[in-house]
Amino acid sequence: MGLENFNAIEVKPSIPSGTRDFGPLQAAKRKYIFNTLENVFKLHGFQPIETPAMENLQTLNGKYGDEGDQLIFKILNSGDFMSKVPPATLIEVEEPNSKLITPYISERALRYDLTVPFARFVTMNRNDISFPFKRYQIQPVWRADRPQKGRYREFYQCDVDIIGSDSLMNEVELIQLYVEAFEKLGTTNYELRINNRKLLQGIAEQIGAADKFIELSIAIDKLDKIGWDGVVNELTNRGWDSHKITELKSLFLINGSFEEILSQLKSKLTSEIAKKGIAELETINSRLQTQDSKLTPINYKLDLALARGLSYYTGCIFEVVVNDPACTFKGSISGGGRYDDLTGIFGMPGVSGVGISFGADRIYDVMEELNLFPEGLDMSSKVLVCCIDEESLQTGLSLCSELRRKDIPCELYPSASKIKKQLDYANAKHIPFVVIIGDDERKSGIFSIKNMETGEQQKLKIEELFSCLTLNSK
Amino acid sequence: MGLENFNAIEVKPSIPSGTRDFGPLQAAKRKYIFNTLENVFKLHGFQPIETPAMENLQTLNGKYGDEGDQLIFKILNSGDFMSKVPPATLIEVEEPNSKLITPYISERALRYDLTVPFARFVTMNRNDISFPFKRYQIQPVWRADRPQKGRYREFYQCDVDIIGSDSLMNEVELIQLYVEAFEKLGTTNYELRINNRKLLQGIAEQIGAADKFIELSIAIDKLDKIGWDGVVNELTNRGWDSHKITELKSLFLINGSFEEILSQLKSKLTSEIAKKGIAELETINSRLQTQDSKLTPINYKLDLALARGLSYYTGCIFEVVVNDPACTFKGSISGGGRYDDLTGIFGMPGVSGVGISFGADRIYDVMEELNLFPEGLDMSSKVLVCCIDEESLQTGLSLCSELRRKDIPCELYPSASKIKKQLDYANAKHIPFVVIIGDDERKSGIFSIKNMETGEQQKLKIEELFSCLTLNSK
């Protein structure tokens, strides 16, 4: 296709790969997830904030690792953006270097997650915030990832964070929140994996690889997918000696309950940081296990192989994995952890926080597959008012107006089309009741109401009609 | 990237000009507007849809006029985007032309409004939709406009459209919806301006300027701001002869009630299209005026000078203007109209629709200025549980868990800090009740609850505590 055709008038419509439209039923189901999560967040005293979709590029750059930087959607500057590109950049190199040019033609980008914008928000508004600050945020994020099943370029994150308190009670609260949220969504077949980055750092120190902590994390994070052979391969390729790898493997093969694993590690790891990580996990575990506790029991386990790639985590880390035999999706639907210095990069050091993020789109896929959405989410109107003739439309208009004043969702079919067509519309929209108005009804003020499911018909005065529809309200 | 690197680059945080952060109170107020509008939309049987923030650039290009095209935020292609730019484009011209290069380096853009994405959605999903299709959509849009008071680069539109029906009952329904929406928001001091593009076209024909309809619309749209002198100037500069302009002015100076203006125009305008426009306005007016109508009365007027710039409107057009002496903001807070062929551009001709769009950000500014938000929107928790000592935290945790099971929003202060600090936190977050737990409470199971407003304190058993907090629920 030539450039001339670029602005051709008629285009076959499509949407960018990795993005999605949501029709009425899908949108209603999504709202159900957002509202359910929001209600749980509010029950815990979290307050909403919103940040702009666009952030300054420098706010995001460098926060998600090299790979993450590549996946940030950048926005082209407005106007004559090329005028700021130094001519040398274009002329002196044989092939213009996109990386070199980007900073001159793009100053803004779409947010990549909600955590970094939150840290920026906290730093900018620190004087107006009472700490500990508990905020929730339900907004879309964008990543230029290769689209595949369960991975989208635009997706919603539902985040809760508590910042400005290093108490482990916050971790305990978030775990409780997990239980409540998944209980309310009906997705109760899951496993909550817990680990601690200090413990991982302690392991790295123990085997003499303290300086290779990130390499270790990245490799270990893949254990699930590539197995020990893969991890050994990867570390060997990175130049690790086999002695280190053997020691590493022996630590990771420790098995048992939460307490048993910790007790074995305690005897093997000697560094301060390992001890701290173990102590944190013990505290959390004991808070959740207390005999007289009225807390809802929860299926959680200590998973040493959980590393969470993002480098800002410094303490406990979490991941929730669906564990339902009936569900083909096996990946993580939520994750999070403690960060001790996220706002430091913006000039506000020493503020510890902990947060978790629910992946609404993956939760949607799981709930869809397990058939967990309640019935009737796509019901819009309670009643459709149908008119047999043009003269009845005015009566229909008034009737709808009165029904709405009584909070009964309703609509008037906007023309006196054939009744079959109007009834088909009611069926297609799952509208449970239909009122038909013609000459008789208009004159008598007695309306005929039809239950679309049972086919049952009744003749009712207007007040009876209101009661009938109110009684049948969900 | 290691942790050290993560903390290395310190940037002073800021957000892009024309965008905004919303803190807890602002976010709660925004949610109040969205929820109020959504409830009204649902009462009318509108169903939600969502479309992606990113659209293919060719979906948006050419839909908003030349000026609009300039204001679309374009997204830079990922990866080595420069590799697709023909070298000639860079080398052969002295200064690289941004317009020429854009199509090679950007294929996607942020949506500019919700109407064009809606038309694209309808075209792509026509086989799954039952027409007439009533949808609502509450999502942000982006425009690279010069930021100023009341004008943002990212703002929310709340749209309702009915597509697939040319009945004027739809116009009447949307006017009713206006009344209900603004009544529920409390912004009742407004004026609804109505006009019809067919009438404007008829006027253009009448004065022999049928081919200059767009010029006429653009000039007339500014009448409010630049007065008749300005309009005369603008049209003269565009080469209109004074005879035409005089005739135009005489038509626009017709004064009187809705009916009076129409009756005068009827005697002066002879073209088919003018007659059609007048007839449409008469029908709508009579539907709203019917004596036995139970419709809520509404302050609307026929405003010939309302033109609505967007070229896709073909019938009735609306605009809502705040008309409150106590409000400094005087601009439009909502607008819309009928379009007869919006989906035609995507290959689905002959589908008529009508819709209106609420500008949530402007409505927010108006409600803020007029003090129309209900009290207590920023209240998060109903009760803060404070612990005097570390040992009490576990009791506090259980208590919160039980309170939440009874749907009482609450939170545990996460550490046994000084009580004053904990109470200050409750006050800052407007938490109305505080429960303090220490040695006595833990052992006796009798809790001390304090009303933070009155200072009143009570000692209550746990069951009494639940009743007390439930009774005091909003």
mmCIF file of C-alpha atoms in Angstrom, chain B residues 260-376:
data_model
loop_
_atom_site.group_PDB
_atom_site.id
_atom_site.type_symbol
_atom_site.label_atom_id
_atom_site.label_comp_id
_atom_site.label_asym_id
_atom_site.label_seq_id
_atom_site.Cartn_x
_atom_site.Cartn_y
_atom_site.Cartn_z
ATOM 1 C CA GLU B 260 -42.798 31.270 17.593
ATOM 2 C CA ILE B 261 -39.341 30.932 16.083
ATOM 3 C CA LEU B 262 -40.381 27.809 14.194
ATOM 4 C CA SER B 263 -43.555 29.401 12.896
ATOM 5 C CA GLN B 264 -41.656 32.448 11.572
ATOM 6 C CA LEU B 265 -38.973 30.291 9.960
ATOM 7 C CA LYS B 266 -41.685 28.172 8.356
ATOM 8 C CA SER B 267 -42.965 31.203 6.490
ATOM 9 C CA LYS B 268 -39.492 32.229 5.370
ATOM 10 C CA LEU B 269 -37.715 28.987 4.469
ATOM 11 C CA THR B 270 -38.904 27.094 1.442
ATOM 12 C CA SER B 271 -36.422 24.242 0.913
ATOM 13 C CA GLU B 272 -37.301 20.619 1.609
ATOM 14 C CA ILE B 273 -34.474 20.207 4.044
ATOM 15 C CA ALA B 274 -35.520 23.239 6.086
ATOM 16 C CA LYS B 275 -39.077 21.917 6.277
ATOM 17 C CA LYS B 276 -37.800 18.574 7.455
ATOM 18 C CA GLY B 277 -35.687 20.200 10.161
ATOM 19 C CA ILE B 278 -38.615 22.323 11.317
ATOM 20 C CA ALA B 279 -40.923 19.296 11.392
ATOM 21 C CA GLU B 280 -38.445 17.336 13.504
ATOM 22 C CA LEU B 281 -38.170 20.137 16.017
ATOM 23 C CA GLU B 282 -41.954 20.491 16.136
ATOM 24 C CA THR B 283 -42.431 16.795 16.821
ATOM 25 C CA ILE B 284 -39.910 16.808 19.632
ATOM 26 C CA ASN B 285 -41.368 19.963 21.117
ATOM 27 C CA SER B 286 -44.895 18.611 21.056
ATOM 28 C CA ARG B 287 -43.817 15.323 22.681
ATOM 29 C CA LEU B 288 -42.259 17.302 25.508
ATOM 30 C CA GLN B 289 -45.175 19.740 25.839
ATOM 31 C CA THR B 290 -48.162 17.418 25.786
ATOM 32 C CA GLN B 291 -50.665 18.572 28.402
ATOM 33 C CA ASP B 292 -51.310 15.196 30.040
ATOM 34 C CA SER B 293 -47.614 14.389 30.096
ATOM 35 C CA LYS B 294 -46.140 13.103 33.326
ATOM 36 C CA LEU B 295 -42.720 14.158 32.110
ATOM 37 C CA THR B 296 -40.583 16.356 34.289
ATOM 38 C CA PRO B 297 -40.624 19.894 32.909
ATOM 39 C CA ILE B 298 -37.365 21.126 31.506
ATOM 40 C CA ASN B 299 -35.775 24.403 30.633
ATOM 41 C CA TYR B 300 -34.992 24.070 26.937
ATOM 42 C CA LYS B 301 -34.859 26.537 24.112
ATOM 43 C CA LEU B 302 -34.382 26.619 20.380
ATOM 44 C CA ASP B 303 -30.971 28.125 19.666
ATOM 45 C CA LEU B 304 -30.361 28.740 15.968
ATOM 46 C CA ALA B 305 -26.764 29.687 16.705
ATOM 47 C CA LEU B 306 -25.997 26.212 17.996
ATOM 48 C CA ALA B 307 -24.130 24.456 15.188
ATOM 49 C CA ARG B 308 -21.844 21.801 16.837
ATOM 50 C CA GLY B 309 -18.658 21.750 14.837
ATOM 51 C CA LEU B 310 -18.353 18.019 14.194
ATOM 52 C CA SER B 311 -19.376 17.318 10.657
ATOM 53 C CA TYR B 312 -21.056 13.987 11.355
ATOM 54 C CA TYR B 313 -24.230 15.503 12.834
ATOM 55 C CA THR B 314 -27.183 15.550 10.425
ATOM 56 C CA GLY B 315 -30.321 16.195 12.513
ATOM 57 C CA CYS B 316 -31.187 17.471 15.974
ATOM 58 C CA ILE B 317 -28.287 18.773 18.014
ATOM 59 C CA PHE B 318 -28.073 19.498 21.732
ATOM 60 C CA GLU B 319 -25.916 21.412 24.105
ATOM 61 C CA VAL B 320 -26.245 21.932 27.842
ATOM 62 C CA VAL B 321 -24.888 25.122 29.319
ATOM 63 C CA VAL B 322 -24.608 25.901 33.009
ATOM 64 C CA ASN B 323 -26.710 28.876 33.847
ATOM 65 C CA ASP B 324 -26.054 29.430 37.498
ATOM 66 C CA PRO B 325 -25.199 32.923 38.709
ATOM 67 C CA ALA B 326 -23.102 31.349 41.484
ATOM 68 C CA CYS B 327 -20.924 29.486 38.982
ATOM 69 C CA THR B 328 -18.000 31.109 37.181
ATOM 70 C CA PHE B 329 -17.882 28.312 34.627
ATOM 71 C CA LYS B 330 -20.223 29.204 31.775
ATOM 72 C CA GLY B 331 -19.313 26.713 29.058
ATOM 73 C CA SER B 332 -21.039 23.594 27.851
ATOM 74 C CA ILE B 333 -21.108 20.495 30.063
ATOM 75 C CA SER B 334 -22.763 18.181 27.576
ATOM 76 C CA GLY B 335 -23.640 17.982 23.929
ATOM 77 C CA GLY B 336 -24.681 15.619 21.210
ATOM 78 C CA GLY B 337 -26.948 15.045 18.310
ATOM 79 C CA ARG B 338 -28.222 12.837 15.537
ATOM 80 C CA TYR B 339 -25.896 11.361 12.914
ATOM 81 C CA ASP B 340 -27.351 9.557 9.932
ATOM 82 C CA ASP B 341 -24.314 7.809 8.584
ATOM 83 C CA LEU B 342 -21.520 7.554 11.107
ATOM 84 C CA THR B 343 -20.870 3.873 10.449
ATOM 85 C CA GLY B 344 -20.876 4.468 6.684
ATOM 86 C CA ILE B 345 -17.225 5.395 6.761
ATOM 87 C CA PHE B 346 -16.465 1.916 8.114
ATOM 88 C CA GLY B 347 -18.560 0.180 5.455
ATOM 89 C CA MET B 348 -21.970 -0.034 7.133
ATOM 90 C CA PRO B 349 -24.120 2.645 5.498
ATOM 91 C CA GLY B 350 -27.618 3.851 6.306
ATOM 92 C CA VAL B 351 -27.628 3.366 10.069
ATOM 93 C CA SER B 352 -28.984 6.352 11.945
ATOM 94 C CA GLY B 353 -28.135 7.098 15.533
ATOM 95 C CA VAL B 354 -28.363 9.787 18.156
ATOM 96 C CA GLY B 355 -26.271 10.312 21.240
ATOM 97 C CA ILE B 356 -25.143 12.679 23.930
ATOM 98 C CA SER B 357 -21.922 12.986 25.833
ATOM 99 C CA PHE B 358 -21.549 14.222 29.402
ATOM 100 C CA GLY B 359 -18.274 15.987 30.135
ATOM 101 C CA ALA B 360 -17.556 14.528 33.568
ATOM 102 C CA ASP B 361 -14.581 16.779 34.261
ATOM 103 C CA ARG B 362 -16.532 19.953 33.600
ATOM 104 C CA ILE B 363 -19.502 18.659 35.582
ATOM 105 C CA TYR B 364 -17.024 18.008 38.396
ATOM 106 C CA ASP B 365 -15.739 21.581 38.275
ATOM 107 C CA VAL B 366 -19.300 22.947 38.335
ATOM 108 C CA MET B 367 -20.404 20.697 41.199
ATOM 109 C CA GLU B 368 -17.293 21.578 43.157
ATOM 110 C CA GLU B 369 -17.888 25.291 42.689
ATOM 111 C CA LEU B 370 -21.572 25.023 43.605
ATOM 112 C CA ASN B 371 -20.805 22.714 46.518
ATOM 113 C CA LEU B 372 -23.121 19.980 45.231
ATOM 114 C CA PHE B 373 -21.245 16.868 46.330
ATOM 115 C CA PRO B 374 -22.782 15.005 49.262
ATOM 116 C CA GLU B 375 -20.887 14.960 52.551
ATOM 117 C CA GLY B 376 -18.826 11.999 53.639
#
